[in-house]
Coordinates of C-alpha atoms in Angstrom, one line a residue:
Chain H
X1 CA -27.0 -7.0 -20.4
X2 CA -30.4 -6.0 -19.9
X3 CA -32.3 -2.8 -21.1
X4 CA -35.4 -2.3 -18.6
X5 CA -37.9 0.2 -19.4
X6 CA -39.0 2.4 -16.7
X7 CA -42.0 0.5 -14.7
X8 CA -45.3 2.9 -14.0
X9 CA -47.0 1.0 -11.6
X10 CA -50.8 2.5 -12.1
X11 CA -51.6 4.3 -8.8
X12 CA -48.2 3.5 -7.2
X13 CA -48.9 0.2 -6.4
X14 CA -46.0 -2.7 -5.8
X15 CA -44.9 -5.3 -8.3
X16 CA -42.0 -6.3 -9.5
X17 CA -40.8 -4.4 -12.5
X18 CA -40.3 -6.4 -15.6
X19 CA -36.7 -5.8 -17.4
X20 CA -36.2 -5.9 -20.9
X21 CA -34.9 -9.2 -23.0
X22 CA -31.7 -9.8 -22.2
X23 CA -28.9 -9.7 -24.9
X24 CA -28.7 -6.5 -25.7
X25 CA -30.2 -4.9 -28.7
X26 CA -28.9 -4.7 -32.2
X27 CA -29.5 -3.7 -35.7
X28 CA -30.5 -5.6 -38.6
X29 CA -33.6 -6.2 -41.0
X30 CA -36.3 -8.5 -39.4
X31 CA -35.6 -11.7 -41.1
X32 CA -39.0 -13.5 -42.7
X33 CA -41.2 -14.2 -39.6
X34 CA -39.1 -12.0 -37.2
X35 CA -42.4 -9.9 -37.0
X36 CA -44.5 -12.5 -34.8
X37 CA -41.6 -12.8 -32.4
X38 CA -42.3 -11.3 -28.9
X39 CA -38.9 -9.6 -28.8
X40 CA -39.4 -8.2 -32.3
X41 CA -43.0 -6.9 -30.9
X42 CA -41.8 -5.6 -27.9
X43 CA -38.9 -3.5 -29.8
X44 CA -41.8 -2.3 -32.1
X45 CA -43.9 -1.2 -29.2
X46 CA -40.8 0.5 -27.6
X47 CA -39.7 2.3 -30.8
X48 CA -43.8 3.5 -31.2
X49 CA -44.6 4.5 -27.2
X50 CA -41.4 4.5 -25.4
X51 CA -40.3 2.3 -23.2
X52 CA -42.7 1.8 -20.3
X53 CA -44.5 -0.9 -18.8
X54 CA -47.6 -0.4 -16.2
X55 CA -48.3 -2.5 -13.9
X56 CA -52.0 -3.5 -12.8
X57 CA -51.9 -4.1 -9.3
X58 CA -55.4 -3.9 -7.8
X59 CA -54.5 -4.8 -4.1
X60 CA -56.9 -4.2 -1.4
X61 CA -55.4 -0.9 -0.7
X62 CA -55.6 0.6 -4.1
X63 CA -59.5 -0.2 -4.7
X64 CA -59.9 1.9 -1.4
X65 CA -58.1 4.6 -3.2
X66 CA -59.9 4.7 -6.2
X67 CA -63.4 4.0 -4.2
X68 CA -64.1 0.6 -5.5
X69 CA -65.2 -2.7 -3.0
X70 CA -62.2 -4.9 -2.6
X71 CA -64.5 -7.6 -4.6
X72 CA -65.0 -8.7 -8.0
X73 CA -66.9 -5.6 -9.3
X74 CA -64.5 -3.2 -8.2
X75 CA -61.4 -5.6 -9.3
X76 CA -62.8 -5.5 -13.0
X77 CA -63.5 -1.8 -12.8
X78 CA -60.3 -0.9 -11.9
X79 CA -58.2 -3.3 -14.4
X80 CA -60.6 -2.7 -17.1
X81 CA -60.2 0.9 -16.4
X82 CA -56.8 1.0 -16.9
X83 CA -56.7 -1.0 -19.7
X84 CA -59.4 1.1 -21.8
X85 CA -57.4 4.1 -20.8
X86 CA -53.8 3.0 -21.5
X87 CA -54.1 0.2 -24.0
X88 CA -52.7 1.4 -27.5
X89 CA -50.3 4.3 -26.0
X90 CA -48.0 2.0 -24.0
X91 CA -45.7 -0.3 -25.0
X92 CA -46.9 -3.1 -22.0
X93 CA -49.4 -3.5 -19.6
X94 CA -48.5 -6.2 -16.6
X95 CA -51.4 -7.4 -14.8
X96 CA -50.1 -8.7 -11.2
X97 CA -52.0 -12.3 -11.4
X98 CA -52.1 -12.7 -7.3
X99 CA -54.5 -9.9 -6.8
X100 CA -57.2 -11.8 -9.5
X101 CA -56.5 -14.7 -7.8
X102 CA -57.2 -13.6 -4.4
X103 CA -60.7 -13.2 -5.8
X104 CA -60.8 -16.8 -6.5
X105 CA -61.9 -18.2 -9.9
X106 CA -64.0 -15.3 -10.5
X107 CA -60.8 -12.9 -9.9
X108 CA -58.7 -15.0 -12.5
X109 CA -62.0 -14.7 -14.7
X110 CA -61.4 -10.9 -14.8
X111 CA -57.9 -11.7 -15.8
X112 CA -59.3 -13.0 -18.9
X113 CA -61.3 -10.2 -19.6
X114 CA -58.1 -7.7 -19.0
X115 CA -56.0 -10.0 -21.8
X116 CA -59.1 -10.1 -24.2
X117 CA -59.3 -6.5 -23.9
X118 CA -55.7 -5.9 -24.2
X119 CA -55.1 -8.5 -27.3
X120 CA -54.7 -6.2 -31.3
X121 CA -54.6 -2.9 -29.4
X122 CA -50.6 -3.2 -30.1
X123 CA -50.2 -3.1 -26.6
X124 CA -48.3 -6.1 -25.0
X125 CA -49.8 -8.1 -22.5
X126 CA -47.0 -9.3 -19.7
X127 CA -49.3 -11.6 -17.3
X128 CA -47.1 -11.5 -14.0
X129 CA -47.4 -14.8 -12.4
X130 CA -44.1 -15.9 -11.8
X131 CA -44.9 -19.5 -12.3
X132 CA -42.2 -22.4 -12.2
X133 CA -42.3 -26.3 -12.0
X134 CA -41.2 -29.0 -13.8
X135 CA -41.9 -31.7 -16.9
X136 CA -45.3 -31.8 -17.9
X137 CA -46.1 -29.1 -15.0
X138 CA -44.5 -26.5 -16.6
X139 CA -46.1 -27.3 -19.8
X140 CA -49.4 -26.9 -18.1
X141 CA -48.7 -23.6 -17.3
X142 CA -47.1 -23.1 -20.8
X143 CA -50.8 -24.0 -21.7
X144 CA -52.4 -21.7 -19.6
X145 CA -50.2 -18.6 -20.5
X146 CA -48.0 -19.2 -23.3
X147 CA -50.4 -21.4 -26.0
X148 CA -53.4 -19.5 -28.8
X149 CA -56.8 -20.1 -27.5
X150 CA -56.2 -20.2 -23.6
X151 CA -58.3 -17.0 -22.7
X152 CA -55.2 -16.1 -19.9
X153 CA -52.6 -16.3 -22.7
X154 CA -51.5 -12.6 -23.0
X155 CA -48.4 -11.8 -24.8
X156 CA -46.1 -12.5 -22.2
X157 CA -45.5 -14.5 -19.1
X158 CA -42.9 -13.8 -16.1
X159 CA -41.6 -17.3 -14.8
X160 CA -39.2 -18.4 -11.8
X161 CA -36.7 -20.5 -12.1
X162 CA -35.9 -21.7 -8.8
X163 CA -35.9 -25.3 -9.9
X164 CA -33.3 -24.4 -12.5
X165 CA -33.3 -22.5 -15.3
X166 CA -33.5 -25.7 -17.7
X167 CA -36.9 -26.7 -16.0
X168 CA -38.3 -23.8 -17.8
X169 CA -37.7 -25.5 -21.2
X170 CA -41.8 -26.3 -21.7
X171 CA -42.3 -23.1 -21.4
X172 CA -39.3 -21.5 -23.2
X173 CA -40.2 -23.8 -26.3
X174 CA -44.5 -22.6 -26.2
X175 CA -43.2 -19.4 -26.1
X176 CA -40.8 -19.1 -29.1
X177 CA -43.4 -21.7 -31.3
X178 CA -46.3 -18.9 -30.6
X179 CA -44.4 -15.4 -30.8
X180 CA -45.1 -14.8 -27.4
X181 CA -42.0 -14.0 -24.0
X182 CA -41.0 -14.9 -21.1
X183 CA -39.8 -12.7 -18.1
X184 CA -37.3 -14.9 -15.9
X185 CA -36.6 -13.5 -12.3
X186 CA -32.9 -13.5 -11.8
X187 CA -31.9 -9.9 -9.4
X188 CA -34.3 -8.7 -8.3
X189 CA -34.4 -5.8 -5.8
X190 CA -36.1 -7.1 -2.4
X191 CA -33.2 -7.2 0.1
X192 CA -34.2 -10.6 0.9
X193 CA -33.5 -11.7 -3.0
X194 CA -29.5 -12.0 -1.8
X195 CA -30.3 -15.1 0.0
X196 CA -30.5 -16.9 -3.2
X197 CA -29.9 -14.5 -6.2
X198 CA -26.1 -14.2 -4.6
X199 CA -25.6 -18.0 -3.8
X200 CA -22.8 -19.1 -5.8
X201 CA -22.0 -22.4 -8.0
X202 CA -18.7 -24.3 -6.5
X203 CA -16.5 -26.3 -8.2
X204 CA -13.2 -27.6 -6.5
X205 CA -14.1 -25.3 -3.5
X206 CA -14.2 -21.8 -5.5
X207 CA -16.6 -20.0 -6.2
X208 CA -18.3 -19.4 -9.2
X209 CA -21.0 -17.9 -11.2
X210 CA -23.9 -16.2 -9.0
X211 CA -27.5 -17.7 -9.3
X212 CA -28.7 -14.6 -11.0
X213 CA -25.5 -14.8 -13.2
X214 CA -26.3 -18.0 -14.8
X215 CA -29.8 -17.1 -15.0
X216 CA -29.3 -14.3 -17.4
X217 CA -26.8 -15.8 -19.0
X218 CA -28.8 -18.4 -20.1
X219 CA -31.2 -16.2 -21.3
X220 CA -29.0 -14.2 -23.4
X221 CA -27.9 -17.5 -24.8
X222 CA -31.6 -18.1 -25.7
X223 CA -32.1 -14.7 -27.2
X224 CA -28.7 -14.8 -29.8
X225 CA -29.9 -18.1 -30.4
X226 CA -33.5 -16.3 -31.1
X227 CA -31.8 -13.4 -32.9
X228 CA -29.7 -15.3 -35.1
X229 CA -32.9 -16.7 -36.7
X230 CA -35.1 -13.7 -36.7
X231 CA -32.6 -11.0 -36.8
X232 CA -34.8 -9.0 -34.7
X233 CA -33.8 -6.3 -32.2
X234 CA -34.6 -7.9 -29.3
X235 CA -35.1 -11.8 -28.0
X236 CA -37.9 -13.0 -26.6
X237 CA -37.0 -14.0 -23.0
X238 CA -36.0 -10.6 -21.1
X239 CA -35.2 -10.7 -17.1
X240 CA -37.0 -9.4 -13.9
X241 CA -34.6 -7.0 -12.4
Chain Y
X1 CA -34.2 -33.1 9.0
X2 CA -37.6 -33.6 6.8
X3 CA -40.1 -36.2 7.6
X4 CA -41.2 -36.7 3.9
X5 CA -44.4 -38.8 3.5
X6 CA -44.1 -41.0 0.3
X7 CA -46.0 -39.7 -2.3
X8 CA -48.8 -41.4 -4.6
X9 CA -49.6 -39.8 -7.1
X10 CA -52.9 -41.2 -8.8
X11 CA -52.7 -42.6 -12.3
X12 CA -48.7 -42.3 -12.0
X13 CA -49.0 -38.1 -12.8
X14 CA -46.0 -36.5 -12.5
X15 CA -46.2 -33.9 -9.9
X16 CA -43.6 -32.4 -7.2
X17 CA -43.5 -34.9 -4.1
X18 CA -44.4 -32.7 -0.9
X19 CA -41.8 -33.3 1.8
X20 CA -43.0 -33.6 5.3
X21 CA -42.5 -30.3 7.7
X22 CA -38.7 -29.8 8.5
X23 CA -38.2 -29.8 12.7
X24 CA -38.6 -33.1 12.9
X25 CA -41.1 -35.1 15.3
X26 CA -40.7 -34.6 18.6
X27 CA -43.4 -36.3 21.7
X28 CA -45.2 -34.4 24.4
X29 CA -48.5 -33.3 24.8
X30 CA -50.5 -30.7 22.9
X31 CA -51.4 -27.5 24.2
X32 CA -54.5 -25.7 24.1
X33 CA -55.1 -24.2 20.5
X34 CA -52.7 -26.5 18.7
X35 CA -54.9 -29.2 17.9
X36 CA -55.7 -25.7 15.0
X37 CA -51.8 -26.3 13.9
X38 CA -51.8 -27.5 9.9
X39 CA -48.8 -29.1 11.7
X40 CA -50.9 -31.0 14.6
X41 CA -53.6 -31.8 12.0
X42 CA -51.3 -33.7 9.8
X43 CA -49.6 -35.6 12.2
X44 CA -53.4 -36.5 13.2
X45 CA -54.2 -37.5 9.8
X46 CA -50.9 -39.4 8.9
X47 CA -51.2 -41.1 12.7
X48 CA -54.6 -42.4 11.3
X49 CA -54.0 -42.6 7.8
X50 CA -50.9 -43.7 7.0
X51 CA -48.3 -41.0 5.6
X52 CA -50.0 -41.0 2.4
X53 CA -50.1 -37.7 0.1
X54 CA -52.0 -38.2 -3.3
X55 CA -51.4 -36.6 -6.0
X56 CA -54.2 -35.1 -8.5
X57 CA -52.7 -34.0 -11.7
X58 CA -54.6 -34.2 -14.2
X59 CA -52.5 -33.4 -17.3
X60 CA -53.7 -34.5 -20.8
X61 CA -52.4 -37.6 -21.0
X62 CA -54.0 -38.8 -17.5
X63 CA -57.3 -38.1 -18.9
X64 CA -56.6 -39.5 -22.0
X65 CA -56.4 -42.8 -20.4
X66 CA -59.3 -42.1 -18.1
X67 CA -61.2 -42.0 -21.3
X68 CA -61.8 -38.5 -20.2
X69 CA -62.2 -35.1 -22.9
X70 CA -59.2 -32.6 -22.1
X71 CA -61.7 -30.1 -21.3
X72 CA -63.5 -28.5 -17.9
X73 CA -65.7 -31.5 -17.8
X74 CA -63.3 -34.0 -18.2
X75 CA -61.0 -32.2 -15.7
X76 CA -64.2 -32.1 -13.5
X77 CA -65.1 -35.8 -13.6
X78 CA -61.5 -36.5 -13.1
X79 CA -60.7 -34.5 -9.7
X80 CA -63.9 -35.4 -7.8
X81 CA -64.0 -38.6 -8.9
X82 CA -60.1 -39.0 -6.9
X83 CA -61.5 -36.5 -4.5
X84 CA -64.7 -38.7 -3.4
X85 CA -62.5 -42.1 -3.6
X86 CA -59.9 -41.0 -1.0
X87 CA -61.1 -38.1 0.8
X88 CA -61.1 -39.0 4.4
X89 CA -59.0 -42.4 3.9
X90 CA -55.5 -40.7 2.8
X91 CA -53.8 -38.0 5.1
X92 CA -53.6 -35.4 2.3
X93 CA -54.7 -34.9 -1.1
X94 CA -52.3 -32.1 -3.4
X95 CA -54.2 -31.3 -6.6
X96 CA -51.6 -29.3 -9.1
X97 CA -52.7 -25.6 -10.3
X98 CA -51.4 -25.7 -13.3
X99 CA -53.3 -28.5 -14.4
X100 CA -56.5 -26.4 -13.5
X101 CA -55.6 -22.8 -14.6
X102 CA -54.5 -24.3 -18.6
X103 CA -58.6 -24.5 -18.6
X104 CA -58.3 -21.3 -17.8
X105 CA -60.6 -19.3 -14.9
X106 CA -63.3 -22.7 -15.6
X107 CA -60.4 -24.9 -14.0
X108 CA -59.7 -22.8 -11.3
X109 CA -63.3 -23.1 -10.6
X110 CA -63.4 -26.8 -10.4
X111 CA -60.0 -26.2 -8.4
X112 CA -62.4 -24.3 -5.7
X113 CA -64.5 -27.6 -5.7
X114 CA -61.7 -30.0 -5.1
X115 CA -61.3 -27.7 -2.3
X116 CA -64.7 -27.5 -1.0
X117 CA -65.2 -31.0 -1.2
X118 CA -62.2 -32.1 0.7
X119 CA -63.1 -29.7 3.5
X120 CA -64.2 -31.1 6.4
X121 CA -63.2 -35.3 5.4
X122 CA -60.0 -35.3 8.3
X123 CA -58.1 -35.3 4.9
X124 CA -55.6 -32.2 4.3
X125 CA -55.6 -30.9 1.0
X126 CA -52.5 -29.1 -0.2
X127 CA -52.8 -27.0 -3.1
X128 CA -49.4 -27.3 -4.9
X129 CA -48.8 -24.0 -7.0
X130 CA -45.8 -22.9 -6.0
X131 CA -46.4 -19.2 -5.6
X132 CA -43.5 -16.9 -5.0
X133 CA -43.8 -12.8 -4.6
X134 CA -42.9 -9.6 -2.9
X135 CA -44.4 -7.9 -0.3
X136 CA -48.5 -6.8 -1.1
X137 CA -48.0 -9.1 -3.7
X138 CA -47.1 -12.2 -1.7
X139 CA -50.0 -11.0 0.5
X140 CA -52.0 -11.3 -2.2
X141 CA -51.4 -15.2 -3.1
X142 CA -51.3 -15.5 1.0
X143 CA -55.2 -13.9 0.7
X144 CA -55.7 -16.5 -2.3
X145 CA -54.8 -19.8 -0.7
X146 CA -54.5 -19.4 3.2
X147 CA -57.6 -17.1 4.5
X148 CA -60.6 -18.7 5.7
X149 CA -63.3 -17.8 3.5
X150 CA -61.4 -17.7 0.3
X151 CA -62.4 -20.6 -2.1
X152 CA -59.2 -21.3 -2.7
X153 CA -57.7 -22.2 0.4
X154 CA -57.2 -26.0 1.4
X155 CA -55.6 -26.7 4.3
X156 CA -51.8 -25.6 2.7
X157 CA -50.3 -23.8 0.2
X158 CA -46.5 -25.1 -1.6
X159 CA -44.6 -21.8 -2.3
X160 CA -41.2 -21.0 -4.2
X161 CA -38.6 -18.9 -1.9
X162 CA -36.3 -17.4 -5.4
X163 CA -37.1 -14.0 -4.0
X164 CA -35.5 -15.2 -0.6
X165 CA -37.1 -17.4 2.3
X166 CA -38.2 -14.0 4.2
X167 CA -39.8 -12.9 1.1
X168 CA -42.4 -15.8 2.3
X169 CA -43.1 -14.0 5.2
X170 CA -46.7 -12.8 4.6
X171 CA -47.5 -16.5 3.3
X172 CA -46.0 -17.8 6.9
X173 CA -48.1 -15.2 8.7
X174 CA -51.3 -16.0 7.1
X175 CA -50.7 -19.9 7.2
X176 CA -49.6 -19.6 11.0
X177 CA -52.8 -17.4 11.9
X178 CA -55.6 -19.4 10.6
X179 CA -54.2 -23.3 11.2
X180 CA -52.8 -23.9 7.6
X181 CA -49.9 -24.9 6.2
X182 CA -46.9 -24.2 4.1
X183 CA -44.5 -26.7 1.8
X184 CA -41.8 -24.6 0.6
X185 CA -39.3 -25.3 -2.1
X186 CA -36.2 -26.5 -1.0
X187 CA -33.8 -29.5 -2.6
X188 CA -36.1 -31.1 -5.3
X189 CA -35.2 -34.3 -7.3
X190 CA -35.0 -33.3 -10.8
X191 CA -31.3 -32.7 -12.1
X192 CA -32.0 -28.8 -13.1
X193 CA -32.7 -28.0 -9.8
X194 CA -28.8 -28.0 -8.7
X195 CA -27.9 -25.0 -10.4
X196 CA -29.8 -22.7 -7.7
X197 CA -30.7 -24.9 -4.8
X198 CA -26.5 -26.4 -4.4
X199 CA -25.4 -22.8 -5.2
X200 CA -23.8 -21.4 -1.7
X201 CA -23.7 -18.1 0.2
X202 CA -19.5 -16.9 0.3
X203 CA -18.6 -14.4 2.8
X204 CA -14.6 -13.5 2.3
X205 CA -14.4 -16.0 -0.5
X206 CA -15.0 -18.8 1.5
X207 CA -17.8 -20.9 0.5
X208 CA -20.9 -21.6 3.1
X209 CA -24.3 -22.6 3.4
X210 CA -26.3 -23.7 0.2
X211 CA -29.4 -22.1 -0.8
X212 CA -31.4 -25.3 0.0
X213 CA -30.0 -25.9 3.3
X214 CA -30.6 -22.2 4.1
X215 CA -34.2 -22.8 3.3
X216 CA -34.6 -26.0 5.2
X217 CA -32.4 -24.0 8.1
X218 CA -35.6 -21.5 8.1
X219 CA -38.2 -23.6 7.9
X220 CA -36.8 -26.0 10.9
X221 CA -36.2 -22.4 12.9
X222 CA -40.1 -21.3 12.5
X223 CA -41.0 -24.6 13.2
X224 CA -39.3 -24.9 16.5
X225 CA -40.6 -21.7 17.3
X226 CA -44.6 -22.9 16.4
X227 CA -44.1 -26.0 18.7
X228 CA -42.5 -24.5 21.5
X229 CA -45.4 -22.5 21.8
X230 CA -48.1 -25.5 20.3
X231 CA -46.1 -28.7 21.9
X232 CA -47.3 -30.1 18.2
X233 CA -45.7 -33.3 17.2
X234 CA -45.1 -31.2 13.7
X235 CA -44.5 -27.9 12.7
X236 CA -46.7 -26.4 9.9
X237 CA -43.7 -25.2 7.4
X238 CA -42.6 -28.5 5.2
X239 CA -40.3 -28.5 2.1
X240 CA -40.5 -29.9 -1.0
X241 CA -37.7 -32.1 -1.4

């Protein structure tokens, strides 16, 4: 269902690893335009680096590792860092958005700077934020992450869809009309995930499909939807597993 | 179960309506210390003002009709104008992220000012972004909105539990220890929102509890825990229903 590439997480640090587009991947010519997709990107970027993904998590205790202030300076030293060094020779780089933003404004400010420095280097920009809301909400953060011009509009954006899967339509819908993805968290591997990831549909007192189930299903019926069109290798809305 | 305050959102905005916290109201005096409580505080504020939460979304189209640019200024003008109208005279305030962060790290700033601004007025101000993470990570968004000194941090935070309610658990800490609040996910009114939060936990193929009454269950349990020990009319761990 899913292929995941291995997550490096630069200097151990946590996050949650991003999984590949769901679907599965197939052969076929890139159709006219299949090029801009994300999922035709990201296969590109696979085929040329392999398939790994690093994650730029400059939490408190890292920046003490690498000798940096747990402030601004030191936040944009280290993810600046990382990006110079592994920008171009990986297929993703996955800035964790909650240690920018626990810099404030200024934090989210160095965000920017990593996706500028990230954006033509071939290099996909996943900004994990796990965002989710409804209606126009959602398309505000579809603004913010998934539109050209917004300075924190990477390549890439992972979302949650605890308000349903079909609340993430605003963003679904930026992200296929731009060529950039989505990263939907459906299993992931926290043990208190179960809780809801597990929780079952009922109908007529039986149980059904899990949570996560119907999650990546509807993502895989988004990407063969995707790949019919494009005839790329991969869709553009992959999993966190 | 929930004591939800109606919701007015200004100019008609869409926006998620914060439920009151789950526990219920209960009499009795306050302890020492729990006059600190987000929980006491609001009860305070609502016994004064009315159960009144305004909205501040400021999506395009609301500043459209303000006569307002969709740019930082024109988000600007819009949020302190609300801000200075009805801080002090409306129990809370709950401005939406994403309608600061799609002007990128320059909205976020003038998100810190709605914060700034509303410190201090007797008026709680929520900020409604519906973060949801892992461990350090979690901790990181916990450092972002609910730690006294960070310019983010109003009075309470509104988080997403798809990674499990205990996943929450650094956002609960931080909220507890400094006085603030949390509004967590739970049963929300728009019709995508069944597929997770109706979905139920079977054990031996018998279906139980659904994922939205589990979360209300663990908010109402740390709630009766805080005001055992606060005697607060409310706990500080709402829903969003």
């Amino acid at each position: 269902m899913t292929a995941a590439p291995s997550d490096g997480t630069a200097g151990g640090a946590a996050g949650g690893a991003a999984g590949g587009p769901a679907g599965g991947a197939a052969g076929g010519a890139a159709a006219d335009g299949a090029a801009a997709s994300f999922g035709a990107r990201l296969a590109a970027g696979m085929e040329r680096h392999g398939p790994l993904c690093v994650g730029i998590d400059p939490h408190p205790g890292l920046l003490e590792r690498w000798g940096l202030a747990d402030d601004v300076a030191g936040l944009r030293r280290f993810s600046l860092t990382v990006v110079e060094a592994l920008a171009g020779t990986v297929a993703a780089l996955k800035p964790q958005s909650a240690f920018f933003e626990r810099h404030g404004s200024a934090g989210v400010a160095v965000l920017e700077e990593v996706v500028a420095a990230t954006r033509g280097t071939g290099t996909a920009l996943v900004v994990d934020a796990k965002r989710g809301d409804i209606g126009s909400t959602m398309g505000g953060y579809a603004d913010a992450y998934l539109r050209d011009g917004s300075p924190l509009a990477g390549d890439a954006l992972t979302v949650s869809p605890y308000l349903g899967f079909g609340s993430l339509a605003p963003a679904v819908d930026a992200a296929l009309a731009s060529g950039r993805g989505l990263f939907v968290l459906a299993l992931t591997s926290n043990p208190e995930g179960a809780s809801v990831q597990h929780a079952r549909a009922v109908h007529d007192g039986t149980p059904g499909e899990s949570v996560a189930g119907a999650v990546a299903a509807q993502a895989a019926r988004l990407n063969a939807a995707e790949r019919a069109r494009t005839g790329a290798a991969l869709g553009s809305v992959g999993l966190v597993v």
